[in-house]
PDB file of C-alpha atoms in Angstrom:
ATOM      1  CA  MET A   1      -9.928   8.946  19.446  1.00 38.00           C
ATOM      2  CA  LEU A   2      -7.842  11.829  18.214  1.00 37.00           C
ATOM      3  CA  LYS A   3      -9.413  13.854  15.435  1.00 36.00           C
ATOM      4  CA  PHE A   4      -8.538  16.788  13.241  1.00 34.00           C
ATOM      5  CA  THR A   5     -10.087  18.392  10.187  1.00 33.00           C
ATOM      6  CA  LYS A   6      -8.717  18.898   6.711  1.00 34.00           C
ATOM      7  CA  THR A   7      -8.668  22.670   7.121  1.00 32.00           C
ATOM      8  CA  LEU A   8      -5.859  22.504   9.708  1.00 34.00           C
ATOM      9  CA  LEU A   9      -2.220  22.047   8.839  1.00 37.00           C
ATOM     10  CA  ILE A  10      -0.988  18.595   9.774  1.00 43.00           C
ATOM     11  CA  LEU A  11       1.845  19.709  12.022  1.00 43.00           C
ATOM     12  CA  LEU A  12      -0.380  22.185  13.849  1.00 38.00           C
ATOM     13  CA  SER A  13      -2.998  19.471  14.239  1.00 45.00           C
ATOM     14  CA  ILE A  14      -0.479  17.081  15.732  1.00 43.00           C
ATOM     15  CA  LEU A  15       0.744  19.668  18.238  1.00 41.00           C
ATOM     16  CA  LEU A  16      -2.803  20.556  19.290  1.00 36.00           C
ATOM     17  CA  ILE A  17      -3.820  16.935  19.620  1.00 37.00           C
ATOM     18  CA  LEU A  18      -0.780  15.929  21.627  1.00 40.00           C
ATOM     19  CA  THR A  19      -1.404  18.720  24.142  1.00 36.00           C
ATOM     20  CA  SER A  20      -5.159  18.342  24.445  1.00 33.00           C
ATOM     21  CA  CYS A  21      -6.123  14.657  24.122  1.00 31.00           C
ATOM     22  CA  SER A  22      -5.699  11.797  26.508  1.00 30.00           C
ATOM     23  CA  SER A  23      -5.257   8.426  24.791  1.00 33.00           C
ATOM     24  CA  LYS A  24      -4.080   6.674  21.672  1.00 39.00           C
ATOM     25  CA  ASN A  25      -6.734   5.656  19.217  1.00 38.00           C
ATOM     26  CA  THR A  26      -7.780   2.425  17.558  1.00 33.00           C
ATOM     27  CA  VAL A  27      -9.283   1.708  14.180  1.00 30.00           C
ATOM     28  CA  SER A  28     -12.464  -0.081  13.229  1.00 28.00           C
ATOM     29  CA  ASN A  29     -13.162   0.174   9.517  1.00 28.00           C
ATOM     30  CA  THR A  30     -16.145  -1.628   8.038  1.00 26.00           C
ATOM     31  CA  VAL A  31     -15.944  -0.251   4.485  1.00 26.00           C
ATOM     32  CA  LYS A  32     -15.475  -3.126   2.053  1.00 29.00           C
ATOM     33  CA  PRO A  33     -14.381  -2.921  -1.571  1.00 32.00           C
ATOM     34  CA  GLY A  34     -16.594  -4.253  -4.319  1.00 34.00           C
ATOM     35  CA  ASN A  35     -15.632  -6.518  -7.210  1.00 38.00           C
ATOM     36  CA  SER A  36     -11.952  -6.866  -6.407  1.00 36.00           C
ATOM     37  CA  PRO A  37      -9.928  -8.806  -8.979  1.00 34.00           C
ATOM     38  CA  THR A  38     -10.018 -12.565  -8.399  1.00 33.00           C
ATOM     39  CA  SER A  39      -8.462 -15.456 -10.230  1.00 31.00           C
ATOM     40  CA  SER A  40     -11.024 -17.404 -12.250  1.00 32.00           C
ATOM     41  CA  LYS A  41      -9.098 -20.150 -14.044  1.00 31.00           C
ATOM     42  CA  THR A  42      -6.235 -22.536 -13.442  1.00 32.00           C
ATOM     43  CA  GLY A  43      -3.313 -23.688 -15.555  1.00 34.00           C
ATOM     44  CA  SER A  44      -0.756 -21.824 -17.641  1.00 33.00           C
ATOM     45  CA  THR A  45      -1.591 -20.361 -21.002  1.00 31.00           C
ATOM     46  CA  SER A  46      -0.043 -18.078 -23.574  1.00 28.00           C
ATOM     47  CA  SER A  47      -3.078 -15.820 -23.822  1.00 30.00           C
ATOM     48  CA  VAL A  48      -5.260 -13.921 -21.392  1.00 31.00           C
ATOM     49  CA  THR A  49      -8.111 -16.047 -20.050  1.00 32.00           C
ATOM     50  CA  GLU A  50     -11.802 -15.236 -20.129  1.00 33.00           C
ATOM     51  CA  GLY A  51     -13.028 -13.268 -17.126  1.00 35.00           C
ATOM     52  CA  VAL A  52     -16.225 -12.055 -15.510  1.00 34.00           C
ATOM     53  CA  TYR A  53     -17.591  -8.766 -16.837  1.00 34.00           C
ATOM     54  CA  GLY A  54     -20.302  -6.448 -15.619  1.00 36.00           C
ATOM     55  CA  VAL A  55     -23.399  -5.446 -17.580  1.00 33.00           C
ATOM     56  CA  GLY A  56     -22.545  -3.148 -20.484  1.00 40.00           C
ATOM     57  CA  TYR A  57     -18.811  -3.865 -20.361  1.00 41.00           C
ATOM     58  CA  ASP A  58     -17.127  -3.373 -23.735  1.00 51.00           C
ATOM     59  CA  GLU A  59     -14.639  -6.225 -24.197  1.00 48.00           C
ATOM     60  CA  SER A  60     -13.105  -4.515 -27.223  1.00 51.00           C
ATOM     61  CA  LYS A  61     -11.866  -1.606 -25.097  1.00 66.00           C
ATOM     62  CA  GLU A  62      -8.849  -2.450 -22.984  1.00 78.00           C
ATOM     63  CA  ILE A  63      -8.742  -0.979 -19.484  1.00 87.00           C
ATOM     64  CA  ASP A  64      -5.856   1.449 -18.999  1.00 84.00           C
ATOM     65  CA  ALA A  65      -6.578   3.037 -15.591  1.00 87.00           C
ATOM     66  CA  LEU A  66      -6.470   1.533 -12.099  1.00 89.00           C
ATOM     67  CA  ASN A  67      -9.824   2.976 -11.049  1.00 85.00           C
ATOM     68  CA  THR A  68     -11.519   1.345 -14.033  1.00 85.00           C
ATOM     69  CA  LEU A  69      -9.725  -1.943 -13.373  1.00 87.00           C
ATOM     70  CA  PHE A  70     -11.604  -2.321 -10.096  1.00 83.00           C
ATOM     71  CA  ASP A  71     -15.026  -1.891 -11.737  1.00 80.00           C
ATOM     72  CA  THR A  72     -15.230  -5.600 -12.603  1.00 77.00           C
ATOM     73  CA  SER A  73     -13.658  -8.913 -11.639  1.00 78.00           C
ATOM     74  CA  HIS A  74     -10.678 -10.223 -13.592  1.00 82.00           C
ATOM     75  CA  SER A  75      -8.365 -13.187 -13.792  1.00 88.00           C
ATOM     76  CA  LEU A  76      -4.663 -12.445 -13.451  1.00 93.00           C
ATOM     77  CA  GLN A  77      -1.562 -13.767 -15.143  1.00 94.00           C
ATOM     78  CA  ILE A  78       1.999 -12.801 -14.218  1.00 95.00           C
ATOM     79  CA  VAL A  79       5.163 -12.663 -16.298  1.00 94.00           C
ATOM     80  CA  LYS A  80       8.540 -12.161 -14.656  1.00 92.00           C
ATOM     81  CA  LYS A  81      10.831 -10.344 -17.065  1.00 93.00           C
ATOM     82  CA  GLY A  82      12.472 -12.970 -19.251  1.00 91.00           C
ATOM     83  CA  GLY A  83      10.264 -15.706 -17.791  1.00 89.00           C
ATOM     84  CA  THR A  84       7.118 -17.671 -18.595  1.00 89.00           C
ATOM     85  CA  GLN A  85       3.566 -16.409 -18.238  1.00 91.00           C
ATOM     86  CA  TYR A  86       1.448 -18.249 -15.654  1.00 93.00           C
ATOM     87  CA  ASN A  87      -1.919 -17.776 -13.992  1.00 94.00           C
ATOM     88  CA  ALA A  88      -1.819 -16.401 -10.447  1.00 94.00           C
ATOM     89  CA  SER A  89      -3.413 -18.227  -7.523  1.00 92.00           C
ATOM     90  CA  SER A  90      -6.481 -16.637  -5.935  1.00 89.00           C
ATOM     91  CA  VAL A  91      -4.484 -15.699  -2.814  1.00 88.00           C
ATOM     92  CA  LEU A  92      -1.732 -14.040  -4.839  1.00 91.00           C
ATOM     93  CA  THR A  93      -4.306 -12.229  -6.983  1.00 91.00           C
ATOM     94  CA  ASP A  94      -6.001 -10.801  -3.890  1.00 89.00           C
ATOM     95  CA  VAL A  95      -2.666  -9.666  -2.410  1.00 91.00           C
ATOM     96  CA  ILE A  96      -1.673  -7.904  -5.644  1.00 93.00           C
ATOM     97  CA  ALA A  97      -5.131  -6.318  -5.885  1.00 91.00           C
ATOM     98  CA  ASP A  98      -4.634  -5.060  -2.312  1.00 91.00           C
ATOM     99  CA  LEU A  99      -1.297  -3.590  -3.394  1.00 92.00           C
ATOM    100  CA  LEU A 100      -2.885  -1.749  -6.335  1.00 94.00           C
ATOM    101  CA  ALA A 101      -5.860  -0.559  -4.268  1.00 91.00           C
ATOM    102  CA  LYS A 102      -3.430   1.531  -2.209  1.00 93.00           C
ATOM    103  CA  ALA A 103      -1.357   2.965  -5.085  1.00 94.00           C
ATOM    104  CA  VAL A 104      -1.363   6.760  -5.570  1.00 94.00           C
ATOM    105  CA  GLU A 105      -1.417   8.344  -9.021  1.00 94.00           C
ATOM    106  CA  VAL A 106       1.619  10.548  -9.676  1.00 96.00           C
ATOM    107  CA  LYS A 107       0.279  14.013 -10.498  1.00 95.00           C
ATOM    108  CA  PRO A 108       1.763  15.442 -13.722  1.00 94.00           C
ATOM    109  CA  ASP A 109       0.731  18.988 -12.763  1.00 94.00           C
ATOM    110  CA  SER A 110       3.016  19.028  -9.703  1.00 95.00           C
ATOM    111  CA  PRO A 111       6.734  19.897 -10.153  1.00 95.00           C
ATOM    112  CA  ALA A 112       7.895  16.643  -8.528  1.00 94.00           C
ATOM    113  CA  GLY A 113       5.367  14.574 -10.485  1.00 95.00           C
ATOM    114  CA  ALA A 114       6.232  16.178 -13.816  1.00 96.00           C
ATOM    115  CA  LYS A 115       9.957  15.617 -13.212  1.00 95.00           C
ATOM    116  CA  LEU A 116       9.398  11.957 -12.343  1.00 95.00           C
ATOM    117  CA  ILE A 117       7.170  11.288 -15.355  1.00 95.00           C
ATOM    118  CA  ASN A 118       9.430  13.117 -17.829  1.00 95.00           C
ATOM    119  CA  GLY A 119      12.527  11.229 -16.677  1.00 95.00           C
ATOM    120  CA  TYR A 120      10.974   7.779 -16.311  1.00 96.00           C
ATOM    121  CA  ASP A 121      11.751   4.863 -18.623  1.00 96.00           C
ATOM    122  CA  PHE A 122       8.281   3.464 -19.381  1.00 96.00           C
ATOM    123  CA  LYS A 123       9.724   0.379 -21.065  1.00 94.00           C
ATOM    124  CA  LYS A 124      11.398  -1.069 -17.968  1.00 94.00           C
ATOM    125  CA  TYR A 125       9.737  -3.522 -15.623  1.00 96.00           C
ATOM    126  CA  ASP A 126      10.422  -6.445 -13.304  1.00 96.00           C
ATOM    127  CA  TYR A 127       6.987  -8.063 -13.514  1.00 96.00           C
ATOM    128  CA  LYS A 128       4.140  -7.764 -15.984  1.00 96.00           C
ATOM    129  CA  LEU A 129       0.636  -8.116 -14.507  1.00 96.00           C
ATOM    130  CA  ILE A 130      -1.976  -9.163 -17.067  1.00 94.00           C
ATOM    131  CA  PHE A 131      -5.578  -8.755 -15.950  1.00 92.00           C
ATOM    132  CA  ASN A 132      -7.935  -9.967 -18.655  1.00 87.00           C
ATOM    133  CA  GLY A 133      -9.611  -7.120 -20.497  1.00 87.00           C
ATOM    134  CA  ALA A 134      -6.853  -4.687 -19.480  1.00 90.00           C
ATOM    135  CA  LYS A 135      -3.558  -3.480 -20.854  1.00 92.00           C
ATOM    136  CA  PRO A 136      -0.600  -5.170 -19.117  1.00 93.00           C
ATOM    137  CA  LEU A 137       0.577  -3.457 -15.943  1.00 95.00           C
ATOM    138  CA  LEU A 138       4.341  -3.033 -15.682  1.00 97.00           C
ATOM    139  CA  ILE A 139       5.855  -2.823 -12.213  1.00 97.00           C
ATOM    140  CA  SER A 140       9.347  -1.624 -11.309  1.00 97.00           C
ATOM    141  CA  ILE A 141      10.152  -2.929  -7.832  1.00 96.00           C
ATOM    142  CA  LYS A 142      13.153  -0.662  -7.224  1.00 95.00           C
ATOM    143  CA  ASP A 143      11.281   2.464  -8.335  1.00 96.00           C
ATOM    144  CA  ASN A 144       8.119   1.425  -6.475  1.00 96.00           C
ATOM    145  CA  LEU A 145       6.128   2.423  -9.562  1.00 97.00           C
ATOM    146  CA  VAL A 146       3.553   0.759 -11.813  1.00 97.00           C
ATOM    147  CA  HIS A 147       1.967   1.801 -15.116  1.00 96.00           C
ATOM    148  CA  PHE A 148      -0.153   0.380 -17.925  1.00 95.00           C
ATOM    149  CA  ASP A 149       1.836  -0.630 -20.997  1.00 94.00           C
ATOM    150  CA  GLY A 150       1.755   2.153 -23.588  1.00 91.00           C
ATOM    151  CA  GLN A 151       0.443   4.735 -21.099  1.00 92.00           C
ATOM    152  CA  ASN A 152       2.396   7.521 -19.375  1.00 92.00           C
ATOM    153  CA  THR A 153       0.336   7.595 -16.173  1.00 95.00           C
ATOM    154  CA  LEU A 154       2.420   6.446 -13.201  1.00 97.00           C
ATOM    155  CA  TYR A 155       1.101   5.012  -9.935  1.00 96.00           C
ATOM    156  CA  GLU A 156       3.277   4.943  -6.838  1.00 97.00           C
ATOM    157  CA  LEU A 157       2.910   2.065  -4.398  1.00 97.00           C
ATOM    158  CA  TRP A 158       2.487   3.003  -0.746  1.00 96.00           C
ATOM    159  CA  GLY A 159       5.680   1.220   0.275  1.00 96.00           C
ATOM    160  CA  ASP A 160       8.521  -1.070  -0.719  1.00 97.00           C
ATOM    161  CA  SER A 161       6.964  -4.320  -2.030  1.00 96.00           C
ATOM    162  CA  SER A 162      10.196  -6.277  -2.632  1.00 94.00           C
ATOM    163  CA  LYS A 163       9.414  -8.900   0.044  1.00 92.00           C
ATOM    164  CA  LEU A 164       6.154  -9.752  -1.698  1.00 93.00           C
ATOM    165  CA  TRP A 165       7.850 -10.427  -5.036  1.00 94.00           C
ATOM    166  CA  GLU A 166      10.623 -12.418  -3.348  1.00 92.00           C
ATOM    167  CA  ASN A 167       7.907 -14.740  -1.978  1.00 91.00           C
ATOM    168  CA  ILE A 168       6.337 -15.497  -5.365  1.00 92.00           C
ATOM    169  CA  LYS A 169       7.069 -18.998  -6.642  1.00 91.00           C
ATOM    170  CA  TYR A 170       5.863 -21.315  -9.386  1.00 91.00           C
ATOM    171  CA  ASP A 171       3.743 -24.166  -7.995  1.00 91.00           C
ATOM    172  CA  SER A 172       4.121 -27.109 -10.369  1.00 91.00           C
ATOM    173  CA  LYS A 173       1.126 -28.935  -8.865  1.00 90.00           C
ATOM    174  CA  LEU A 174      -1.197 -25.992  -9.412  1.00 88.00           C
ATOM    175  CA  ASP A 175       0.643 -24.861 -12.554  1.00 92.00           C
ATOM    176  CA  LYS A 176       0.377 -21.323 -11.182  1.00 94.00           C
ATOM    177  CA  TYR A 177       2.352 -18.574  -9.554  1.00 93.00           C
ATOM    178  CA  ASP A 178       1.658 -18.648  -5.816  1.00 92.00           C
ATOM    179  CA  LEU A 179       3.126 -17.363  -2.551  1.00 90.00           C
ATOM    180  CA  SER A 180       5.772 -19.470  -0.831  1.00 85.00           C
ATOM    181  CA  SER A 181       4.431 -18.245   2.503  1.00 73.00           C
ATOM    182  CA  SER A 182       1.105 -16.431   2.704  1.00 60.00           C
ATOM    183  CA  SER A 183       0.797 -16.323   6.502  1.00 58.00           C
ATOM    184  CA  GLY A 184       1.547 -12.846   7.838  1.00 63.00           C
ATOM    185  CA  LEU A 185       3.142 -11.776   4.579  1.00 82.00           C
ATOM    186  CA  GLU A 186       4.710  -8.315   4.620  1.00 88.00           C
ATOM    187  CA  THR A 187       3.154  -6.817   1.509  1.00 92.00           C
ATOM    188  CA  MET A 188       4.704  -3.350   1.787  1.00 95.00           C
ATOM    189  CA  VAL A 189       7.162  -1.490   4.013  1.00 96.00           C
ATOM    190  CA  LYS A 190       7.593   2.281   4.286  1.00 97.00           C
ATOM    191  CA  HIS A 191      11.157   3.146   5.328  1.00 97.00           C
ATOM    192  CA  TYR A 192      12.225   6.111   7.466  1.00 97.00           C
ATOM    193  CA  LYS A 193      15.507   7.282   9.022  1.00 97.00           C
ATOM    194  CA  ASN A 194      15.731   9.646  11.984  1.00 96.00           C
ATOM    195  CA  ASP A 195      17.869  10.415  15.029  1.00 95.00           C
ATOM    196  CA  ILE A 196      15.048   9.470  17.406  1.00 95.00           C
ATOM    197  CA  THR A 197      17.270   9.020  20.490  1.00 91.00           C
ATOM    198  CA  GLY A 198      19.389  12.148  20.128  1.00 89.00           C
ATOM    199  CA  ASN A 199      22.706  10.261  20.013  1.00 89.00           C
ATOM    200  CA  GLY A 200      23.656  11.711  16.640  1.00 90.00           C
ATOM    201  CA  ARG A 201      23.056   8.438  14.769  1.00 92.00           C
ATOM    202  CA  MET A 202      20.264   7.775  12.309  1.00 96.00           C
ATOM    203  CA  THR A 203      17.934   4.899  13.177  1.00 96.00           C
ATOM    204  CA  ASP A 204      15.932   2.818  10.693  1.00 96.00           C
ATOM    205  CA  ILE A 205      12.196   3.060  11.391  1.00 97.00           C
ATOM    206  CA  ASN A 206       9.774   0.949   9.361  1.00 97.00           C
ATOM    207  CA  LEU A 207       6.028   1.113   8.950  1.00 97.00           C
ATOM    208  CA  VAL A 208       4.981  -2.376   7.837  1.00 96.00           C
ATOM    209  CA  TYR A 209       1.741  -3.481   6.193  1.00 95.00           C
ATOM    210  CA  LYS A 210       0.837  -7.174   6.408  1.00 92.00           C
ATOM    211  CA  SER A 211      -1.910  -8.316   4.090  1.00 87.00           C
ATOM    212  CA  SER A 212      -4.673 -10.608   5.350  1.00 79.00           C
ATOM    213  CA  ASN A 213      -4.726 -12.253   1.916  1.00 66.00           C
ATOM    214  CA  ASN A 214      -8.411 -11.785   1.190  1.00 65.00           C
ATOM    215  CA  SER A 215     -10.568  -9.655  -1.089  1.00 67.00           C
ATOM    216  CA  ASP A 216     -11.594  -7.360   1.807  1.00 72.00           C
ATOM    217  CA  PHE A 217      -8.192  -5.626   1.503  1.00 76.00           C
ATOM    218  CA  LYS A 218      -7.720  -5.795   5.259  1.00 81.00           C
ATOM    219  CA  GLY A 219      -4.408  -6.232   7.024  1.00 88.00           C
ATOM    220  CA  GLU A 220      -2.250  -5.215   9.958  1.00 92.00           C
ATOM    221  CA  LEU A 221      -0.083  -2.119  10.269  1.00 94.00           C
ATOM    222  CA  LEU A 222       3.035  -2.427  12.436  1.00 96.00           C
ATOM    223  CA  LEU A 223       5.752  -0.074  13.633  1.00 97.00           C
ATOM    224  CA  ARG A 224       9.184  -1.741  13.650  1.00 97.00           C
ATOM    225  CA  ILE A 225      12.497  -0.421  14.949  1.00 97.00           C
ATOM    226  CA  GLY A 226      15.333  -2.964  14.988  1.00 93.00           C
ATOM    227  CA  THR A 227      13.991  -6.133  16.631  1.00 94.00           C
ATOM    228  CA  SER A 228      11.200  -4.306  18.441  1.00 97.00           C
ATOM    229  CA  GLU A 229       7.754  -3.964  16.878  1.00 96.00           C
ATOM    230  CA  VAL A 230       4.224  -3.051  17.922  1.00 96.00           C
ATOM    231  CA  SER A 231       0.899  -3.508  16.202  1.00 95.00           C
ATOM    232  CA  VAL A 232      -0.531  -0.086  15.364  1.00 95.00           C
ATOM    233  CA  TYR A 233      -3.781  -1.162  13.684  1.00 90.00           C
ATOM    234  CA  LYS A 234      -5.254  -4.648  13.365  1.00 89.00           C
ATOM    235  CA  ASP A 235      -7.935  -5.719  10.892  1.00 84.00           C
ATOM    236  CA  PHE A 236      -7.110  -2.457   9.124  1.00 85.00           C
ATOM    237  CA  SER A 237      -8.926  -1.668   5.871  1.00 80.00           C
ATOM    238  CA  TRP A 238      -7.676   1.288   3.861  1.00 85.00           C
ATOM    239  CA  GLN A 239      -7.804   1.847   0.129  1.00 85.00           C
ATOM    240  CA  LEU A 240      -8.045   4.452  -2.602  1.00 85.00           C
ATOM    241  CA  ARG A 241     -10.045   2.221  -4.949  1.00 83.00           C
ATOM    242  CA  PRO A 242     -12.595   0.978  -5.808  1.00 79.00           C
ATOM    243  CA  GLU A 243     -14.108   3.279  -3.150  1.00 81.00           C
ATOM    244  CA  PRO A 244     -11.678   5.534  -1.221  1.00 81.00           C
ATOM    245  CA  THR A 245     -11.766   5.124   2.550  1.00 81.00           C
ATOM    246  CA  ILE A 246      -8.856   7.444   3.349  1.00 83.00           C
ATOM    247  CA  ASN A 247      -7.539  10.816   2.238  1.00 83.00           C
ATOM    248  CA  GLU A 248      -3.990  10.500   3.546  1.00 88.00           C
ATOM    249  CA  PRO A 249      -2.357   7.055   3.836  1.00 92.00           C
ATOM    250  CA  PRO A 250      -0.522   5.921   7.002  1.00 94.00           C
ATOM    251  CA  GLN A 251       2.741   7.752   7.576  1.00 95.00           C
ATOM    252  CA  ILE A 252       5.188   8.746  10.302  1.00 97.00           C
ATOM    253  CA  LYS A 253       6.167  12.136  11.700  1.00 96.00           C
ATOM    254  CA  PHE A 254       8.742  12.889  14.380  1.00 96.00           C
ATOM    255  CA  LEU A 255       8.323  15.471  17.144  1.00 94.00           C
ATOM    256  CA  SER A 256      10.987  16.745  19.551  1.00 92.00           C
ATOM    257  CA  GLN A 257      10.213  16.857  23.274  1.00 86.00           C
ATOM    258  CA  LYS A 258      11.253  19.351  25.909  1.00 85.00           C
ATOM    259  CA  GLY A 259      13.637  18.042  28.532  1.00 82.00           C
ATOM    260  CA  THR A 260      14.668  14.902  26.649  1.00 87.00           C
ATOM    261  CA  SER A 261      16.560  13.999  23.501  1.00 87.00           C
ATOM    262  CA  ASN A 262      14.080  11.232  22.640  1.00 90.00           C
ATOM    263  CA  LYS A 263      11.627  12.148  19.897  1.00 94.00           C
ATOM    264  CA  ILE A 264       7.954  11.270  19.759  1.00 95.00           C
ATOM    265  CA  ILE A 265       7.116   8.916  16.872  1.00 97.00           C
ATOM    266  CA  ILE A 266       3.707   9.755  15.436  1.00 96.00           C
ATOM    267  CA  VAL A 267       1.840   7.286  13.201  1.00 96.00           C
ATOM    268  CA  TYR A 268      -1.205   8.839  11.593  1.00 92.00           C
ATOM    269  CA  PHE A 269      -3.593   8.811   8.646  1.00 89.00           C
ATOM    270  CA  SER A 270      -6.807  10.617   7.759  1.00 86.00           C
ATOM    271  CA  ARG A 271     -10.018   8.713   7.110  1.00 80.00           C
ATOM    272  CA  LEU A 272     -12.860   9.791   4.845  1.00 76.00           C
ATOM    273  CA  THR A 273     -16.135   9.784   6.749  1.00 70.00           C
ATOM    274  CA  GLY A 274     -18.523  10.687   3.943  1.00 65.00           C
ATOM    275  CA  GLY A 275     -18.453  13.357   1.258  1.00 58.00           C
ATOM    276  CA  TYR A 276     -15.513  15.698   1.814  1.00 62.00           C
ATOM    277  CA  SER A 277     -15.393  15.141   5.573  1.00 64.00           C
ATOM    278  CA  GLN A 278     -12.417  13.436   7.142  1.00 70.00           C
ATOM    279  CA  THR A 279     -10.984  12.599  10.537  1.00 80.00           C
ATOM    280  CA  GLY A 280      -7.390  12.055  11.549  1.00 81.00           C
ATOM    281  CA  GLU A 281      -6.278   9.089  13.633  1.00 85.00           C
ATOM    282  CA  ILE A 282      -2.996   9.180  15.547  1.00 92.00           C
ATOM    283  CA  ASN A 283      -0.908   6.796  17.636  1.00 94.00           C
ATOM    284  CA  THR A 284       2.192   8.022  19.496  1.00 96.00           C
ATOM    285  CA  TYR A 285       5.314   6.136  20.576  1.00 96.00           C
ATOM    286  CA  CYS A 286       8.868   6.594  21.790  1.00 94.00           C
ATOM    287  CA  TYR A 287      11.934   4.347  21.517  1.00 95.00           C
ATOM    288  CA  LYS A 288      13.873   3.654  24.727  1.00 91.00           C
ATOM    289  CA  SER A 289      16.378   0.940  25.677  1.00 89.00           C
ATOM    290  CA  GLY A 290      15.847  -0.854  22.381  1.00 92.00           C
ATOM    291  CA  LYS A 291      12.063  -1.071  22.753  1.00 95.00           C
ATOM    292  CA  ILE A 292       9.099   0.784  21.279  1.00 96.00           C
ATOM    293  CA  GLN A 293       6.840   2.174  23.993  1.00 94.00           C
ATOM    294  CA  ASP A 294       3.348   3.649  23.817  1.00 93.00           C
ATOM    295  CA  ILE A 295       2.877   7.260  24.887  1.00 89.00           C
ATOM    296  CA  ASP A 296      -0.398   8.314  26.502  1.00 77.00           C
ATOM    297  CA  PHE A 297      -1.132  11.995  26.919  1.00 62.00           C
TER     298      PHE A 297
END
């Protein structure tokens, strides 16, 4: 397993690891979230349904932060802009909870974060997510952003979630919103472009997360280039809430090689291992003749 510490710069770490280690790593994560949101009632309704609350929970105070949302279990209702409000199925609720568990808060004290927040239209949304006991969550699919209604705190989703929302349908038998296909659903995709073959043309590279559709927030991470794809991590559990298991989410870096125009494709993330300690996990690939290939050093 390839490891690096937080005190080292990421690029330096990658270079050191690639020159000193011998194999690509795998992931086994046993950390499980507690009290993830689950759907508790069936049927459509015009008001938020009763949910399950923990001891000492104040029903009169609406939740307006994602971290607090995961403290207790909730039912979920969904409203597409201009549409009708329906309960969400348990599978759909778990998938959306998985989505939110990986969202990163936009920092207002950073220049980029302040610019985004100051220029954002907090009234726009594509879907409204109504967890009982919480302010409605408004999600903009194109912007990849979500926020609580009336609040100016923005959360950025890890990747493009448009395929998830395209798969939501109304099930007349259940009288609920459900997924048209829940098997191997691509919940989020992180898009990259790079001249990885040295031919002067940019290639689309996608890091894909497929949800397992359960409250464990586990899924599969894949690397996809054109029609070629490889599984990077299976049974992969990573989240920022309710308990963070990672410091840096999965991402891709590109590294030039001597003697060839093909670049190394590096998929990595850093895992929290207790307290402030963390380890980095890296897989390396190249793209040749239309296929993704593993690289072992």
